[in-house]
Amino acid sequence: MSPNSLHYKASTDLPDLLNNNTLLTQSEDEKKKLSNSISKGSFDGPSSFPNIWKGLVGRDKPGQSAIQWLEGKRETDDIGNYWRVHDKLYDLTDFVDRHPGGRDWIAVSRGTDVTEAFEVSHVVNIKEVETILLKYYVGEVTTSRNAPYTFHKNGFYHTLKRRAEPILKEIGSGSTWQLLLMQDAMALTVVLLSLSAVFYNSILLMFFAGLTIALCVNCAHNFFHVRDTWRKFYWDITMVSSYEWRISHVLSHHNFPNTILDYEVQMLEPVFNFLVTPNKTWFQRYGPYLYSHPVYAMMFFQVLISRMTKIWTKQQELRPENLIVFAELLLFIFISPTTWSGVKAWVIIHAVASYWFVLIGMNAAHHHPVCFHDGDEARPDPDFGLCQLDAVREKIGEVHKNLFVVLTTFGDHTLHHLFPAVCHSKLHHLQGVFEETLKEFMPEPYEPLPAIEFFTGALEQMSRTTTNPFQGKSKTT
């Protein structure tokens, strides 16, 4: 059974589900089929969430790139050359170059449902934003969204956004000078350590250069979510692409964490299988205990080879920043004692960077058996914000509140998922309204976990084949 054919027990009350606006636009046959399935206590659909009512085109195709994932979403959403926000269509063609956040966000998402991206990216001056959007309105959509979440005006997420808006108006959502200094200092350290390692042919310096690259790009992840800035290209000093990761991380993972629409889960399959499926082989369940760490070190190289293959076969275009990592190789060869020592340094540095980046990223906040993964029973009131909380856990300890630690280990993950367009250096200002709102909507909030449990928990999650029932409690809207 593939992740596109999960079977789960639904606890959602039938009348509540049928009153959900996303189902009212479904065809009568589809509604009847869904109603009969749920009334029997189960739903044979592509996801634990009934509102993901069809699988993503190409989801089961191995080796799919982030760009191909987006093409599959475009085909699945099936709205032509427009942009969908909730149940309305907009033609933003003339707005692409006017978008304050940068043209890429609008241009790349043409032909898709951008509801989640729109909601999380616009917290301040939302009425003005909606007024601008109205200028580009072209009509209503006659099919329901193929997305799991709701955005009720009096639900958790919209309530939290309203309370956060005056705070962000006062302090702004952009980076502090301390964060910018920290980021640029890490980048400078990367340059100095890398050149020294190559020049002196020092394995120890190569190790520290690779480690610093991983820390630098972890921090640069902060600049994926905000308006366009040249600092996002710090990401491209590795073998991964800032352009592709904006798709895979921002438009996919952040919008649909731990679901079948999460490309960052999909891209790891079949080597790492985090979703809950009953037919995992013994090797898929327990192999990661043996091979995880070597794979971590090789993953950047796999990504680079895959991208260059797709460029060579004209499946995607070469972007200028894709050449940065090859420029590094040529520079290393030029300044090293021999050609081989330059190549060796390039391989070792990027292998260390790959290992540390994947080790931290894959075990940061999402993949523990207590977190929701598609295949588990879904929340019956799928408010976007509450579902984000279901798929995330925080780490215990004061050290994880330090800005440097937050930036380099993907910390403050809950607030980051709720407000991804707000710089990490400003997120702590929202902790108060978050806790206040959480008390109203989730009487028993999730407890943080010791950091070590995310490493052991990820392995446990990959070996899990049984569905977790939904046990959370929250105020319904």
Short mmCIF file of N, CA and C in Angstrom, two decimals, residues 17 20-23 47-53 69 73 84-87 113-120 144-153 155-158 250-263 265 275 366 372-374 377-392 417-418 470 477:
data_model
loop_
_atom_site.label_atom_id
_atom_site.label_comp_id
_atom_site.label_asym_id
_atom_site.label_seq_id
_atom_site.Cartn_x
_atom_site.Cartn_y
_atom_site.Cartn_z
N LEU A 17 -18.88 17.19 9.12
CA LEU A 17 -18.07 17.10 7.92
C LEU A 17 -18.84 17.53 6.70
N ASN A 20 -19.04 21.19 6.21
CA ASN A 20 -17.80 21.88 5.88
C ASN A 20 -17.91 22.45 4.47
N ASN A 21 -17.56 23.73 4.34
CA ASN A 21 -17.73 24.40 3.05
C ASN A 21 -16.94 23.75 1.93
N THR A 22 -15.80 23.13 2.29
CA THR A 22 -14.99 22.54 1.23
C THR A 22 -15.66 21.34 0.60
N LEU A 23 -16.66 20.77 1.28
CA LEU A 23 -17.34 19.62 0.69
C LEU A 23 -18.63 20.01 -0.01
N SER A 47 -5.36 10.09 1.98
CA SER A 47 -4.79 10.71 3.17
C SER A 47 -5.67 10.46 4.38
N SER A 48 -5.12 10.69 5.55
CA SER A 48 -5.92 10.66 6.78
C SER A 48 -6.96 11.76 6.79
N PHE A 49 -6.68 12.85 6.11
CA PHE A 49 -7.60 13.98 6.04
C PHE A 49 -8.60 13.77 4.91
N PRO A 50 -9.89 13.70 5.20
CA PRO A 50 -10.89 13.54 4.14
C PRO A 50 -10.84 14.66 3.10
N ASN A 51 -10.41 15.84 3.50
CA ASN A 51 -10.39 16.96 2.55
C ASN A 51 -9.26 16.87 1.54
N ILE A 52 -8.29 15.98 1.76
CA ILE A 52 -7.37 15.62 0.68
C ILE A 52 -8.04 14.47 -0.05
N TRP A 53 -8.86 14.81 -1.01
CA TRP A 53 -9.74 13.80 -1.61
C TRP A 53 -9.19 13.17 -2.87
N TRP A 69 7.37 18.15 -8.32
CA TRP A 69 6.30 18.12 -7.32
C TRP A 69 5.31 19.25 -7.57
N LYS A 73 1.35 19.21 -8.43
CA LYS A 73 0.33 19.95 -7.68
C LYS A 73 -0.50 20.81 -8.63
N ARG A 84 -5.43 30.21 -6.87
CA ARG A 84 -6.60 29.99 -6.04
C ARG A 84 -6.31 30.37 -4.58
N VAL A 85 -7.20 31.15 -3.97
CA VAL A 85 -7.15 31.45 -2.54
C VAL A 85 -8.53 31.13 -1.97
N HIS A 86 -8.60 30.12 -1.12
CA HIS A 86 -9.88 29.58 -0.64
C HIS A 86 -10.72 29.16 -1.84
N ASP A 87 -11.90 29.67 -2.01
CA ASP A 87 -12.75 29.23 -3.12
C ASP A 87 -12.88 30.28 -4.21
N ASP A 113 -3.31 26.11 -5.94
CA ASP A 113 -4.04 26.61 -4.77
C ASP A 113 -3.00 27.14 -3.79
N VAL A 114 -2.99 28.45 -3.54
CA VAL A 114 -2.00 29.07 -2.67
C VAL A 114 -2.61 29.53 -1.35
N THR A 115 -3.73 28.94 -0.96
CA THR A 115 -4.44 29.39 0.23
C THR A 115 -3.55 29.39 1.46
N GLU A 116 -2.87 28.27 1.72
CA GLU A 116 -2.02 28.18 2.92
C GLU A 116 -0.89 29.19 2.85
N ALA A 117 -0.25 29.31 1.70
CA ALA A 117 0.86 30.26 1.55
C ALA A 117 0.38 31.69 1.75
N PHE A 118 -0.80 32.01 1.23
CA PHE A 118 -1.36 33.35 1.39
C PHE A 118 -1.64 33.63 2.87
N GLU A 119 -2.24 32.68 3.55
CA GLU A 119 -2.62 32.89 4.95
C GLU A 119 -1.40 33.11 5.84
N VAL A 120 -0.37 32.29 5.70
CA VAL A 120 0.77 32.40 6.61
C VAL A 120 1.69 33.56 6.27
N SER A 144 -14.03 21.54 -4.65
CA SER A 144 -13.46 21.78 -3.33
C SER A 144 -11.93 21.70 -3.36
N ARG A 145 -11.32 22.37 -2.41
CA ARG A 145 -9.87 22.37 -2.32
C ARG A 145 -9.36 20.98 -1.99
N ASN A 146 -8.27 20.62 -2.60
CA ASN A 146 -7.61 19.35 -2.27
C ASN A 146 -6.55 19.64 -1.22
N ALA A 147 -7.00 20.07 -0.05
CA ALA A 147 -6.11 20.46 1.03
C ALA A 147 -6.78 20.12 2.35
N PRO A 148 -5.99 19.85 3.39
CA PRO A 148 -6.58 19.30 4.61
C PRO A 148 -7.22 20.29 5.57
N TYR A 149 -6.88 21.59 5.47
CA TYR A 149 -7.13 22.48 6.60
C TYR A 149 -8.30 23.44 6.40
N THR A 150 -8.77 23.97 7.53
CA THR A 150 -9.79 25.02 7.54
C THR A 150 -9.19 26.30 8.12
N PHE A 151 -9.79 27.42 7.76
CA PHE A 151 -9.35 28.73 8.24
C PHE A 151 -10.57 29.53 8.70
N HIS A 152 -11.29 29.01 9.68
CA HIS A 152 -12.47 29.70 10.18
C HIS A 152 -12.06 31.00 10.86
N LYS A 153 -12.85 32.03 10.67
CA LYS A 153 -12.52 33.36 11.20
C LYS A 153 -12.39 33.36 12.72
N GLY A 155 -11.60 30.59 14.41
CA GLY A 155 -10.78 29.44 14.78
C GLY A 155 -9.47 29.87 15.41
N PHE A 156 -8.68 28.89 15.81
CA PHE A 156 -7.42 29.16 16.50
C PHE A 156 -6.49 30.03 15.67
N TYR A 157 -6.27 29.64 14.40
CA TYR A 157 -5.23 30.33 13.64
C TYR A 157 -5.59 31.78 13.34
N HIS A 158 -6.81 32.05 12.93
CA HIS A 158 -7.20 33.43 12.63
C HIS A 158 -7.25 34.27 13.90
N VAL A 250 8.99 25.74 1.66
CA VAL A 250 7.99 26.76 1.98
C VAL A 250 6.62 26.37 1.43
N LEU A 251 6.56 26.06 0.15
CA LEU A 251 5.26 25.80 -0.48
C LEU A 251 4.73 24.40 -0.22
N SER A 252 5.60 23.48 0.16
CA SER A 252 5.15 22.11 0.40
C SER A 252 5.19 21.77 1.88
N HIS A 253 6.39 21.65 2.43
CA HIS A 253 6.51 21.19 3.82
C HIS A 253 5.80 22.09 4.82
N HIS A 254 6.04 23.39 4.75
CA HIS A 254 5.43 24.28 5.74
C HIS A 254 3.92 24.33 5.62
N ASN A 255 3.42 24.21 4.43
CA ASN A 255 1.97 24.27 4.25
C ASN A 255 1.27 22.96 4.61
N PHE A 256 1.96 21.84 4.44
CA PHE A 256 1.32 20.53 4.65
C PHE A 256 2.23 19.57 5.41
N PRO A 257 2.71 19.91 6.59
CA PRO A 257 3.70 19.08 7.27
C PRO A 257 3.21 17.68 7.60
N ASN A 258 4.06 16.71 7.28
CA ASN A 258 3.82 15.30 7.61
C ASN A 258 2.57 14.71 6.95
N THR A 259 2.13 15.31 5.84
CA THR A 259 1.03 14.74 5.06
C THR A 259 1.59 14.23 3.74
N ILE A 260 0.71 13.63 2.93
CA ILE A 260 1.18 13.15 1.63
C ILE A 260 1.51 14.29 0.69
N LEU A 261 1.16 15.53 1.05
CA LEU A 261 1.49 16.69 0.24
C LEU A 261 2.83 17.32 0.63
N ASP A 262 3.49 16.74 1.64
CA ASP A 262 4.77 17.26 2.13
C ASP A 262 5.90 16.65 1.31
N TYR A 263 6.49 17.45 0.42
CA TYR A 263 7.55 16.93 -0.45
C TYR A 263 8.79 16.53 0.34
N VAL A 265 8.91 14.96 3.02
CA VAL A 265 8.72 13.56 3.40
C VAL A 265 8.85 12.67 2.17
N LEU A 275 5.84 8.22 6.87
CA LEU A 275 4.39 8.11 6.95
C LEU A 275 3.98 6.72 7.44
N HIS A 366 9.80 17.29 13.81
CA HIS A 366 8.59 16.68 13.23
C HIS A 366 8.47 15.18 13.41
N PHE A 372 1.80 13.92 14.64
CA PHE A 372 0.92 13.41 13.58
C PHE A 372 1.72 13.14 12.32
N HIS A 373 1.46 11.99 11.72
CA HIS A 373 1.96 11.65 10.39
C HIS A 373 0.78 11.07 9.60
N ASP A 374 0.73 11.39 8.33
CA ASP A 374 -0.37 10.86 7.51
C ASP A 374 -0.44 9.35 7.65
N GLU A 377 -4.86 8.97 12.75
CA GLU A 377 -6.18 9.57 12.73
C GLU A 377 -6.05 11.08 12.78
N ALA A 378 -6.72 11.77 11.88
CA ALA A 378 -6.59 13.22 11.77
C ALA A 378 -7.46 13.94 12.78
N ARG A 379 -7.07 15.15 13.07
CA ARG A 379 -7.86 16.02 13.96
C ARG A 379 -9.24 16.24 13.36
N PRO A 380 -10.31 16.07 14.15
CA PRO A 380 -11.66 16.24 13.60
C PRO A 380 -12.00 17.69 13.27
N ASP A 381 -11.30 18.65 13.90
CA ASP A 381 -11.50 20.06 13.57
C ASP A 381 -10.19 20.59 13.00
N PRO A 382 -9.97 20.38 11.70
CA PRO A 382 -8.63 20.59 11.12
C PRO A 382 -8.26 22.06 10.89
N ASP A 383 -8.33 22.86 11.96
CA ASP A 383 -7.84 24.24 11.88
C ASP A 383 -6.37 24.21 11.50
N PHE A 384 -5.98 25.08 10.59
CA PHE A 384 -4.60 25.06 10.09
C PHE A 384 -3.59 25.15 11.22
N GLY A 385 -3.77 26.10 12.13
CA GLY A 385 -2.81 26.28 13.20
C GLY A 385 -2.72 25.10 14.13
N LEU A 386 -3.86 24.53 14.50
CA LEU A 386 -3.86 23.38 15.40
C LEU A 386 -3.22 22.17 14.75
N CYS A 387 -3.44 22.00 13.45
CA CYS A 387 -2.80 20.88 12.74
C CYS A 387 -1.29 21.07 12.64
N GLN A 388 -0.84 22.31 12.57
CA GLN A 388 0.61 22.55 12.62
C GLN A 388 1.16 22.07 13.96
N LEU A 389 0.45 22.36 15.03
CA LEU A 389 0.89 21.94 16.36
C LEU A 389 0.92 20.42 16.47
N ASP A 390 -0.04 19.75 15.82
CA ASP A 390 -0.08 18.29 15.86
C ASP A 390 1.18 17.68 15.25
N ALA A 391 1.77 18.36 14.28
CA ALA A 391 2.90 17.80 13.53
C ALA A 391 4.26 18.31 14.02
N VAL A 392 4.27 19.05 15.13
CA VAL A 392 5.52 19.66 15.62
C VAL A 392 5.64 19.42 17.13
N HIS A 417 6.40 27.71 12.30
CA HIS A 417 5.40 27.15 11.40
C HIS A 417 4.13 27.99 11.37
N LEU A 418 3.82 28.63 12.46
CA LEU A 418 2.63 29.48 12.50
C LEU A 418 2.87 30.82 11.84
N PHE A 470 -6.41 9.94 17.31
CA PHE A 470 -6.31 11.33 17.73
C PHE A 470 -6.77 11.44 19.18
N THR A 477 -15.05 25.13 16.59
CA THR A 477 -15.52 26.44 16.12
C THR A 477 -16.89 26.31 15.53
#
